[in-house]
Amino acid sequence: MEEKKILGISDELVEKCVRCGSCRQVCPVFNVTHEEPSVARGKIFLANLINKGKAELNREAAHFFNLCTTCLRCAEICPVMVDYEKIIISARARAVEKFGLPPEKSAAVKLFSNRKLLEVTTKLSSPLTKLFTKKSKSPQNRLLPVNVPKLGKVLLPEPSSKPFNSEDRLFPAKGKGKGKVIFFTGCMFNNFYTQTANNVVKVLNALGYTVFVPKEQFCCGAPAFFSGDLKTFEELKERNLEGWGGEKADFIVSACATCGHILKKEYGEVSIPVKELIEVLYESLEEIGKWKLPQKVTVTWHHPCHIVRGQKIPRHYPLDVLRVVQNLEFIDMPEADNCCGMGGSFKLSHPEISREIQIKKAKNIESTRAEMVLTECPGCVMNIAEGLERINSPQKSLHIADILVMALE
Ligand code: SF4
Ligand code: SF4
């Protein structure tokens, strides 16, 4: 086996890039900066030099490795199928070992990886947020009362006064049961989008699944993993695996694209299979075809990067689900699978680039004239809601469970 080098990756991995430049056409960051280090080709070239000891892993190099939303569009288009995610995470991990996390990433990782801290923060900020912010057009989101220079409107998800998984919770199926599932709620559903979490449960119950929400679950580790803090990621992974250890269930459901991607790809052999909500919905097309919204609604769809590229779930799954719901008119969106600009802590570390990508997404949504955009990732819901506010669009951003539940009432 080939010896691992400075970045902890094999030469074979970094030498696979044939420098064709195809990734330049699809990279959302390169499309804003037009600088080679922004794109996969530039980062892989740099990683190769550092790996062989021909260039130094300095702070500038670490900065370039962080200049990426990890949307994986480059990996998808790459003719030689470079494992870009492996390269970039290894490079970031070495940079973190050498320099530590940049301050904004460190704050985000500390907050999300410490369940108690996150719960106390959201509980304390819940009444204050309601007092000092105003409602967004997208429910469960708030807007700062004043615009921020260079960014404009800034949106926050509404903090919950009580976490969704504050105790073990069991929600029995409606009618003839199909089985029992564990809902992996993740940080965003537990602490912010608790109404959506409720809606996910109601939809699963209506499809015949009894839903168990274990108290003993923690952040999936995505903020730490994508920042290169692999030690924190491994600790969270172990805690989650211990939490499910004694449970019996047919499968684990994730309703967050990033949690699902991380659980499937980075948790190794999990004793219970993991399914993304959109896969469960697609398997239930016949039942969902009987569901009828109380009034006609026009919607469009945003494909989360970690569903279509991370988990490689076919793009037609959500569209087929939406097309069978009665009283729902689906309108196609241009570039529906382009990144929304969130990229986890990328939004914090590169707010202006993130904003440009976000505004492009919002304008594509606006062009459909649909009443709302649906997706299946709380991070995308939040970032897109903010983008729509920034361009003063009347459209709303919702999770797919938020609309499906209306067809059940
Ligand atoms: S993952 Fe996305 S943002 Fe990062 S280099 Fe690839 S295409 Fe660009
Ligand atoms: S598309 Fe793949 S092979 Fe081509 S430059 Fe980008 S990473 Fe290299």
CSV table of C-alpha atoms and ligand atoms in Angstrom, one decimal:
chain,number,residue,atom,x,y,z
A,1,MET,CA,0.0,0.0,0.0
A,2,GLU,CA,1.2,3.5,-0.9
A,3,GLU,CA,2.6,5.5,1.9
A,4,LYS,CA,0.3,8.3,3.1
A,5,LYS,CA,1.8,11.8,2.7
A,6,ILE,CA,1.7,15.2,4.5
A,7,LEU,CA,-2.0,15.6,4.0
A,8,GLY,CA,-2.7,12.0,4.9
A,9,ILE,CA,-3.9,11.1,1.4
A,10,SER,CA,-2.3,8.9,-1.2
A,11,ASP,CA,-0.5,10.4,-4.3
A,12,GLU,CA,-2.9,8.3,-6.4
A,13,LEU,CA,-5.8,10.2,-5.1
A,14,VAL,CA,-4.5,13.7,-5.8
A,15,GLU,CA,-2.8,12.7,-9.1
A,16,LYS,CA,-6.0,11.5,-10.6
A,17,CYS,CA,-7.0,15.0,-11.6
A,18,VAL,CA,-6.2,15.4,-15.3
A,19,ARG,CA,-6.6,19.2,-15.1
A,20,CYS,CA,-9.4,19.3,-17.7
A,21,GLY,CA,-11.1,22.3,-16.1
A,22,SER,CA,-14.6,20.9,-16.3
A,23,CYS,CA,-15.1,21.7,-12.7
A,24,ARG,CA,-14.7,25.5,-13.4
A,25,GLN,CA,-17.9,25.5,-15.3
A,26,VAL,CA,-20.0,24.3,-12.4
A,27,CYS,CA,-18.3,25.5,-9.3
A,28,PRO,CA,-20.5,28.2,-7.6
A,29,VAL,CA,-17.6,29.7,-5.8
A,30,PHE,CA,-15.4,30.0,-8.9
A,31,ASN,CA,-18.4,31.6,-10.7
A,32,VAL,CA,-18.2,34.4,-8.2
A,33,THR,CA,-14.4,34.8,-7.6
A,34,HIS,CA,-13.1,33.6,-11.0
A,35,GLU,CA,-9.9,32.6,-9.2
A,36,GLU,CA,-8.2,29.2,-9.8
A,37,PRO,CA,-7.7,28.4,-6.0
A,38,SER,CA,-11.5,28.6,-5.6
A,39,VAL,CA,-12.1,25.6,-7.8
A,40,ALA,CA,-11.5,21.9,-7.3
A,41,ARG,CA,-8.6,21.8,-9.9
A,42,GLY,CA,-6.7,24.6,-8.1
A,43,LYS,CA,-7.2,23.0,-4.6
A,44,ILE,CA,-6.2,19.6,-5.8
A,45,PHE,CA,-3.1,21.0,-7.5
A,46,LEU,CA,-2.2,22.7,-4.2
A,47,ALA,CA,-3.0,19.6,-2.2
A,48,ASN,CA,-0.7,17.6,-4.5
A,49,LEU,CA,2.2,20.0,-4.0
A,50,ILE,CA,1.8,20.1,-0.2
A,51,ASN,CA,1.3,16.3,0.0
A,52,LYS,CA,4.7,15.8,-1.7
A,53,GLY,CA,6.4,18.4,0.4
A,54,LYS,CA,6.9,20.8,-2.5
A,55,ALA,CA,4.7,23.6,-1.0
A,56,GLU,CA,4.1,24.5,2.6
A,57,LEU,CA,0.8,24.0,4.4
A,58,ASN,CA,0.5,27.6,5.5
A,59,ARG,CA,-2.4,29.8,6.5
A,60,GLU,CA,-3.0,30.9,2.9
A,61,ALA,CA,-3.2,27.3,1.7
A,62,ALA,CA,-5.6,26.6,4.6
A,63,HIS,CA,-7.7,29.6,3.6
A,64,PHE,CA,-8.0,28.2,0.0
A,65,PHE,CA,-9.0,24.8,1.3
A,66,ASN,CA,-11.9,26.5,3.1
A,67,LEU,CA,-13.0,28.5,0.1
A,68,CYS,CA,-15.5,25.8,-0.9
A,69,THR,CA,-19.2,25.1,-0.1
A,70,THR,CA,-18.6,21.3,-0.4
A,71,CYS,CA,-21.5,21.2,-2.9
A,72,LEU,CA,-19.7,18.4,-4.8
A,73,ARG,CA,-20.7,19.7,-8.2
A,74,CYS,CA,-17.1,19.3,-9.3
A,75,ALA,CA,-17.0,15.7,-8.2
A,76,GLU,CA,-20.2,15.0,-10.1
A,77,ILE,CA,-19.0,16.5,-13.4
A,78,CYS,CA,-15.4,15.2,-13.1
A,79,PRO,CA,-14.6,12.8,-16.0
A,80,VAL,CA,-12.2,10.8,-13.9
A,81,MET,CA,-14.3,10.7,-10.8
A,82,VAL,CA,-11.8,12.4,-8.4
A,83,ASP,CA,-12.8,11.8,-4.8
A,84,TYR,CA,-12.9,15.5,-4.1
A,85,GLU,CA,-14.6,15.3,-0.7
A,86,LYS,CA,-11.9,13.0,0.6
A,87,ILE,CA,-9.1,15.3,-0.6
A,88,ILE,CA,-10.7,18.5,0.8
A,89,ILE,CA,-11.6,17.0,4.2
A,90,SER,CA,-8.1,15.5,4.6
A,91,ALA,CA,-6.5,18.9,3.7
A,92,ARG,CA,-8.8,20.8,6.1
A,93,ALA,CA,-8.1,18.2,8.8
A,94,ARG,CA,-4.3,18.7,8.5
A,95,ALA,CA,-4.8,22.5,8.5
A,96,VAL,CA,-6.9,22.3,11.7
A,97,GLU,CA,-4.2,20.1,13.3
A,98,LYS,CA,-1.6,22.8,12.5
A,99,PHE,CA,-3.5,26.0,13.0
A,100,GLY,CA,-6.7,25.1,14.8
A,101,LEU,CA,-10.1,26.1,13.5
A,102,PRO,CA,-10.6,29.6,12.2
A,103,PRO,CA,-12.6,31.6,14.9
A,104,GLU,CA,-16.0,31.6,13.1
A,105,LYS,CA,-15.8,27.9,12.4
A,106,SER,CA,-14.6,27.2,15.9
A,107,ALA,CA,-17.6,29.0,17.4
A,108,ALA,CA,-20.0,27.1,15.2
A,109,VAL,CA,-18.4,23.7,15.9
A,110,LYS,CA,-18.3,24.4,19.7
A,111,LEU,CA,-22.0,25.5,19.7
A,112,PHE,CA,-23.4,22.6,17.6
A,113,SER,CA,-21.2,19.9,19.1
A,114,ASN,CA,-22.2,20.7,22.7
A,115,ARG,CA,-25.8,19.7,23.0
A,116,LYS,CA,-26.3,21.4,26.4
A,117,LEU,CA,-24.7,24.7,25.3
A,118,LEU,CA,-26.9,24.7,22.2
A,119,GLU,CA,-30.1,24.0,24.1
A,120,VAL,CA,-29.3,26.7,26.8
A,121,THR,CA,-28.5,29.2,24.1
A,122,THR,CA,-31.6,28.6,22.1
A,123,LYS,CA,-33.8,28.5,25.2
A,124,LEU,CA,-32.4,31.8,26.5
A,125,SER,CA,-32.5,33.5,23.1
A,126,SER,CA,-36.0,32.3,22.3
A,127,PRO,CA,-37.9,35.2,24.0
A,128,LEU,CA,-35.3,37.8,23.1
A,129,THR,CA,-35.4,36.8,19.4
A,130,LYS,CA,-39.2,37.3,19.3
A,131,LEU,CA,-38.8,40.7,21.0
A,132,PHE,CA,-36.0,42.1,18.9
A,133,THR,CA,-36.6,40.7,15.4
A,134,LYS,CA,-39.5,40.7,13.0
A,135,LYS,CA,-41.3,37.9,11.2
A,136,SER,CA,-40.1,36.6,7.9
A,137,LYS,CA,-42.5,35.6,5.2
A,138,SER,CA,-41.1,32.1,5.6
A,139,PRO,CA,-42.6,30.6,8.8
A,140,GLN,CA,-40.3,29.7,11.8
A,141,ASN,CA,-37.8,32.3,10.7
A,142,ARG,CA,-37.1,35.9,11.9
A,143,LEU,CA,-35.3,38.9,10.4
A,144,LEU,CA,-33.0,41.3,12.1
A,145,PRO,CA,-34.6,44.7,12.5
A,146,VAL,CA,-31.8,46.5,10.6
A,147,ASN,CA,-29.9,45.6,7.5
A,148,VAL,CA,-26.2,44.6,7.8
A,149,PRO,CA,-23.7,46.4,5.6
A,150,LYS,CA,-22.7,44.4,2.4
A,151,LEU,CA,-25.2,41.7,3.3
A,152,GLY,CA,-28.6,43.4,3.6
A,153,LYS,CA,-31.4,41.5,5.4
A,154,VAL,CA,-30.2,38.9,7.9
A,155,LEU,CA,-32.4,36.0,8.8
A,156,LEU,CA,-32.3,33.7,11.9
A,157,PRO,CA,-34.2,30.5,12.5
A,158,GLU,CA,-36.6,30.9,15.4
A,159,PRO,CA,-35.0,29.4,18.4
A,160,SER,CA,-37.2,26.9,20.3
A,161,SER,CA,-37.8,27.3,24.1
A,162,LYS,CA,-37.8,23.5,24.4
A,163,PRO,CA,-35.8,21.0,22.3
A,164,PHE,CA,-37.9,18.6,20.2
A,165,ASN,CA,-36.0,15.6,21.7
A,166,SER,CA,-36.1,16.8,25.4
A,167,GLU,CA,-37.3,13.2,26.3
A,168,ASP,CA,-37.8,9.9,24.5
A,169,ARG,CA,-40.9,10.3,22.4
A,170,LEU,CA,-43.0,7.6,20.7
A,171,PHE,CA,-45.6,8.6,18.1
A,172,PRO,CA,-47.8,5.6,17.0
A,173,ALA,CA,-48.7,5.0,13.4
A,174,LYS,CA,-52.1,5.8,12.0
A,175,GLY,CA,-54.1,2.7,10.9
A,176,LYS,CA,-52.4,-0.5,9.8
A,177,GLY,CA,-48.7,-0.1,10.8
A,178,LYS,CA,-45.8,-0.7,8.4
A,179,GLY,CA,-43.1,-0.7,11.1
A,180,LYS,CA,-41.1,1.4,13.5
A,181,VAL,CA,-38.6,4.0,12.6
A,182,ILE,CA,-36.1,6.2,14.5
A,183,PHE,CA,-36.3,9.9,13.5
A,184,PHE,CA,-32.7,11.3,13.6
A,185,THR,CA,-33.7,14.9,14.3
A,186,GLY,CA,-30.2,16.6,14.3
A,187,CYS,CA,-29.5,20.1,15.7
A,188,MET,CA,-31.7,22.2,13.5
A,189,PHE,CA,-34.9,20.2,14.1
A,190,ASN,CA,-34.3,19.8,17.8
A,191,ASN,CA,-33.6,23.5,18.5
A,192,PHE,CA,-35.1,25.6,15.7
A,193,TYR,CA,-37.5,24.0,13.2
A,194,THR,CA,-39.5,22.0,15.9
A,195,GLN,CA,-42.8,22.6,14.0
A,196,THR,CA,-41.3,21.0,10.9
A,197,ALA,CA,-40.0,18.1,13.1
A,198,ASN,CA,-43.6,17.6,14.2
A,199,ASN,CA,-44.7,17.7,10.6
A,200,VAL,CA,-42.2,15.0,9.6
A,201,VAL,CA,-43.5,12.8,12.4
A,202,LYS,CA,-47.2,13.4,11.3
A,203,VAL,CA,-46.3,12.5,7.6
A,204,LEU,CA,-44.5,9.3,8.7
A,205,ASN,CA,-47.4,8.4,11.0
A,206,ALA,CA,-49.8,8.9,8.1
A,207,LEU,CA,-47.7,6.6,6.0
A,208,GLY,CA,-48.0,3.9,8.6
A,209,TYR,CA,-44.8,4.3,10.5
A,210,THR,CA,-44.5,4.5,14.3
A,211,VAL,CA,-41.9,7.1,15.0
A,212,PHE,CA,-39.4,6.9,17.9
A,213,VAL,CA,-37.4,10.1,18.7
A,214,PRO,CA,-34.7,9.1,21.2
A,215,LYS,CA,-33.6,11.7,23.7
A,216,GLU,CA,-30.0,10.3,23.4
A,217,GLN,CA,-29.0,11.8,20.1
A,218,PHE,CA,-26.5,14.5,19.3
A,219,CYS,CA,-25.4,16.6,16.4
A,220,CYS,CA,-24.5,14.3,13.5
A,221,GLY,CA,-21.1,15.9,13.4
A,222,ALA,CA,-21.4,17.6,10.0
A,223,PRO,CA,-20.2,21.1,11.2
A,224,ALA,CA,-17.1,19.5,12.7
A,225,PHE,CA,-16.5,17.0,9.8
A,226,PHE,CA,-16.7,19.6,7.1
A,227,SER,CA,-14.5,22.0,9.0
A,228,GLY,CA,-11.8,19.4,9.4
A,229,ASP,CA,-12.2,18.9,13.1
A,230,LEU,CA,-12.3,15.1,12.8
A,231,LYS,CA,-11.7,14.5,16.5
A,232,THR,CA,-14.9,16.2,17.5
A,233,PHE,CA,-16.7,14.5,14.6
A,234,GLU,CA,-15.6,11.0,15.9
A,235,GLU,CA,-16.7,11.8,19.4
A,236,LEU,CA,-20.2,12.8,18.2
A,237,LYS,CA,-20.4,9.8,16.0
A,238,GLU,CA,-19.6,7.4,18.9
A,239,ARG,CA,-22.2,9.1,21.1
A,240,ASN,CA,-24.9,8.8,18.5
A,241,LEU,CA,-24.1,5.1,17.8
A,242,GLU,CA,-24.2,4.4,21.5
A,243,GLY,CA,-27.6,6.2,21.7
A,244,TRP,CA,-29.2,3.9,19.1
A,245,GLY,CA,-27.4,0.8,20.3
A,246,GLY,CA,-30.2,-0.8,22.2
A,247,GLU,CA,-33.0,0.3,19.9
A,248,LYS,CA,-34.9,-1.9,17.5
A,249,ALA,CA,-36.2,-0.2,14.4
A,250,ASP,CA,-36.7,-0.9,10.7
A,251,PHE,CA,-34.7,2.1,9.7
A,252,ILE,CA,-33.5,5.5,10.8
A,253,VAL,CA,-35.1,8.5,9.0
A,254,SER,CA,-33.2,11.7,8.4
A,255,ALA,CA,-35.2,14.8,7.1
A,256,CYS,CA,-32.0,16.9,6.8
A,257,ALA,CA,-29.9,16.3,3.6
A,258,THR,CA,-26.6,16.9,5.4
A,259,CYS,CA,-27.4,14.6,8.4
A,260,GLY,CA,-28.5,11.9,6.0
A,261,HIS,CA,-25.3,12.3,3.9
A,262,ILE,CA,-23.1,12.1,7.0
A,263,LEU,CA,-24.9,9.2,8.6
A,264,LYS,CA,-24.8,7.1,5.4
A,265,LYS,CA,-21.3,8.0,4.3
A,266,GLU,CA,-19.3,8.6,7.5
A,267,TYR,CA,-20.9,6.4,10.2
A,268,GLY,CA,-19.6,3.1,8.7
A,269,GLU,CA,-21.6,0.0,9.3
A,270,VAL,CA,-24.7,1.2,11.2
A,271,SER,CA,-26.8,-1.7,12.5
A,272,ILE,CA,-30.0,0.0,11.4
A,273,PRO,CA,-30.2,1.3,7.8
A,274,VAL,CA,-30.5,5.0,7.2
A,275,LYS,CA,-33.1,6.5,4.8
A,276,GLU,CA,-33.6,10.0,3.8
A,277,LEU,CA,-37.3,11.2,4.1
A,278,ILE,CA,-37.5,11.8,0.4
A,279,GLU,CA,-36.7,8.1,-0.2
A,280,VAL,CA,-39.5,7.1,2.2
A,281,LEU,CA,-41.9,9.4,0.4
A,282,TYR,CA,-40.9,8.1,-3.0
A,283,GLU,CA,-41.7,4.5,-1.8
A,284,SER,CA,-45.2,5.7,-0.8
A,285,LEU,CA,-46.3,7.4,-4.0
A,286,GLU,CA,-49.5,5.5,-4.2
A,287,GLU,CA,-50.6,6.6,-0.7
A,288,ILE,CA,-49.4,10.2,-1.2
A,289,GLY,CA,-51.4,10.3,-4.5
A,290,LYS,CA,-54.6,10.2,-2.3
A,291,TRP,CA,-53.5,13.2,-0.4
A,292,LYS,CA,-55.2,16.5,-1.3
A,293,LEU,CA,-54.3,20.0,-0.2
A,294,PRO,CA,-57.2,22.2,1.0
A,295,GLN,CA,-56.5,24.7,-1.8
A,296,LYS,CA,-54.4,25.0,-5.0
A,297,VAL,CA,-50.8,25.7,-4.4
A,298,THR,CA,-47.9,26.3,-6.8
A,299,VAL,CA,-44.5,25.1,-5.7
A,300,THR,CA,-41.0,24.7,-7.1
A,301,TRP,CA,-38.2,22.5,-5.7
A,302,HIS,CA,-34.6,23.1,-4.7
A,303,HIS,CA,-32.4,20.0,-4.8
A,304,PRO,CA,-30.1,20.0,-1.7
A,305,CYS,CA,-26.4,19.2,-2.7
A,306,HIS,CA,-26.2,16.5,0.0
A,307,ILE,CA,-29.2,14.7,-1.4
A,308,VAL,CA,-28.5,14.6,-5.1
A,309,ARG,CA,-24.7,14.5,-5.0
A,310,GLY,CA,-23.9,13.5,-1.4
A,311,GLN,CA,-26.4,10.6,-1.2
A,312,LYS,CA,-26.9,10.3,-5.0
A,313,ILE,CA,-30.7,10.1,-4.6
A,314,PRO,CA,-32.2,10.5,-8.1
A,315,ARG,CA,-33.5,13.9,-8.9
A,316,HIS,CA,-36.9,12.7,-10.0
A,317,TYR,CA,-37.8,11.3,-6.5
A,318,PRO,CA,-39.0,14.6,-5.0
A,319,LEU,CA,-40.6,15.7,-8.2
A,320,ASP,CA,-42.6,12.5,-8.6
A,321,VAL,CA,-43.8,12.9,-5.0
A,322,LEU,CA,-44.9,16.5,-5.6
A,323,ARG,CA,-46.6,15.7,-8.9
A,324,VAL,CA,-48.9,13.1,-7.3
A,325,VAL,CA,-50.2,15.4,-4.5
A,326,GLN,CA,-53.7,16.7,-5.4
A,327,ASN,CA,-54.1,20.4,-5.7
A,328,LEU,CA,-50.4,20.9,-5.9
A,329,GLU,CA,-48.9,22.4,-9.1
A,330,PHE,CA,-45.2,21.8,-9.6
A,331,ILE,CA,-43.2,24.3,-11.6
A,332,ASP,CA,-39.6,23.5,-12.7
A,333,MET,CA,-36.9,25.9,-11.6
A,334,PRO,CA,-33.7,26.7,-13.6
A,335,GLU,CA,-30.6,25.3,-12.0
A,336,ALA,CA,-32.6,23.6,-9.3
A,337,ASP,CA,-29.6,21.5,-8.2
A,338,ASN,CA,-27.2,24.5,-7.8
A,339,CYS,CA,-25.9,25.1,-4.3
A,340,CYS,CA,-27.9,27.6,-2.3
A,341,GLY,CA,-24.6,29.1,-0.9
A,342,MET,CA,-25.0,27.9,2.7
A,343,GLY,CA,-22.2,25.2,2.8
A,344,GLY,CA,-22.5,24.9,6.6
A,345,SER,CA,-19.9,27.3,8.1
A,346,PHE,CA,-19.0,28.6,4.6
A,347,LYS,CA,-21.8,31.2,5.0
A,348,LEU,CA,-20.0,32.4,8.2
A,349,SER,CA,-16.5,32.3,6.8
A,350,HIS,CA,-17.2,33.8,3.4
A,351,PRO,CA,-20.5,35.8,3.8
A,352,GLU,CA,-20.2,37.9,0.7
A,353,ILE,CA,-19.5,35.0,-1.7
A,354,SER,CA,-22.2,33.0,0.0
A,355,ARG,CA,-24.6,35.9,-0.5
A,356,GLU,CA,-23.9,36.1,-4.3
A,357,ILE,CA,-24.6,32.3,-4.7
A,358,GLN,CA,-27.7,32.7,-2.5
A,359,ILE,CA,-29.1,35.6,-4.5
A,360,LYS,CA,-28.7,33.7,-7.8
A,361,LYS,CA,-30.7,30.9,-6.2
A,362,ALA,CA,-33.4,33.3,-5.0
A,363,LYS,CA,-33.7,34.9,-8.5
A,364,ASN,CA,-34.1,31.4,-10.1
A,365,ILE,CA,-36.9,30.7,-7.6
A,366,GLU,CA,-38.5,34.1,-8.3
A,367,SER,CA,-38.4,33.4,-12.1
A,368,THR,CA,-40.8,30.4,-11.6
A,369,ARG,CA,-43.5,32.6,-10.0
A,370,ALA,CA,-44.4,29.7,-7.8
A,371,GLU,CA,-45.9,30.6,-4.4
A,372,MET,CA,-43.2,28.7,-2.5
A,373,VAL,CA,-40.0,26.7,-2.8
A,374,LEU,CA,-39.8,23.4,-1.1
A,375,THR,CA,-36.7,21.4,-0.2
A,376,GLU,CA,-35.6,18.7,2.3
A,377,CYS,CA,-32.9,20.3,4.3
A,378,PRO,CA,-33.4,22.8,7.2
A,379,GLY,CA,-30.1,24.6,6.3
A,380,CYS,CA,-31.3,25.2,2.7
A,381,VAL,CA,-34.8,26.2,3.9
A,382,MET,CA,-33.2,28.9,6.1
A,383,ASN,CA,-30.6,30.2,3.6
A,384,ILE,CA,-33.1,30.3,0.8
A,385,ALA,CA,-35.7,32.1,3.0
A,386,GLU,CA,-33.1,34.7,3.6
A,387,GLY,CA,-32.2,35.0,-0.1
A,388,LEU,CA,-35.9,35.5,-0.9
A,389,GLU,CA,-36.1,38.3,1.7
A,390,ARG,CA,-33.0,39.9,0.3
A,391,ILE,CA,-34.5,40.2,-3.2
A,392,ASN,CA,-37.9,41.2,-1.7
A,393,SER,CA,-39.7,38.2,-3.2
A,394,PRO,CA,-43.1,37.4,-1.7
A,395,GLN,CA,-42.3,33.7,-2.0
A,396,LYS,CA,-41.9,31.4,1.0
A,397,SER,CA,-39.3,28.7,1.7
A,398,LEU,CA,-40.5,25.5,3.4
A,399,HIS,CA,-39.5,22.0,4.1
A,400,ILE,CA,-41.5,19.4,2.1
A,401,ALA,CA,-43.1,18.0,5.3
A,402,ASP,CA,-44.6,21.5,6.0
A,403,ILE,CA,-46.7,21.3,2.9
A,404,LEU,CA,-47.5,17.5,2.9
A,405,VAL,CA,-48.9,17.9,6.4
A,406,MET,CA,-51.5,20.4,5.1
A,407,ALA,CA,-52.9,17.6,2.9
A,408,LEU,CA,-53.5,15.5,6.0
A,409,GLU,CA,-55.5,18.0,7.9
B,1,SF4,S1,-17.4,21.3,-3.9
B,1,SF4,FE1,-18.6,22.9,-5.0
B,1,SF4,S2,-17.7,24.8,-4.2
B,1,SF4,FE2,-16.2,23.2,-3.7
B,1,SF4,S3,-14.8,23.2,-5.4
B,1,SF4,FE3,-16.4,21.7,-5.8
B,1,SF4,S4,-17.9,22.8,-7.1
B,1,SF4,FE4,-16.6,24.3,-6.1
B,2,SF4,S1,-13.2,18.1,-13.4
B,2,SF4,FE1,-11.9,16.6,-12.3
B,2,SF4,S2,-10.2,16.1,-13.6
B,2,SF4,FE2,-11.1,17.9,-14.4
B,2,SF4,S3,-9.9,19.6,-13.4
B,2,SF4,FE3,-11.7,19.2,-12.2
B,2,SF4,S4,-11.1,17.8,-10.6
B,2,SF4,FE4,-9.5,17.7,-12.2
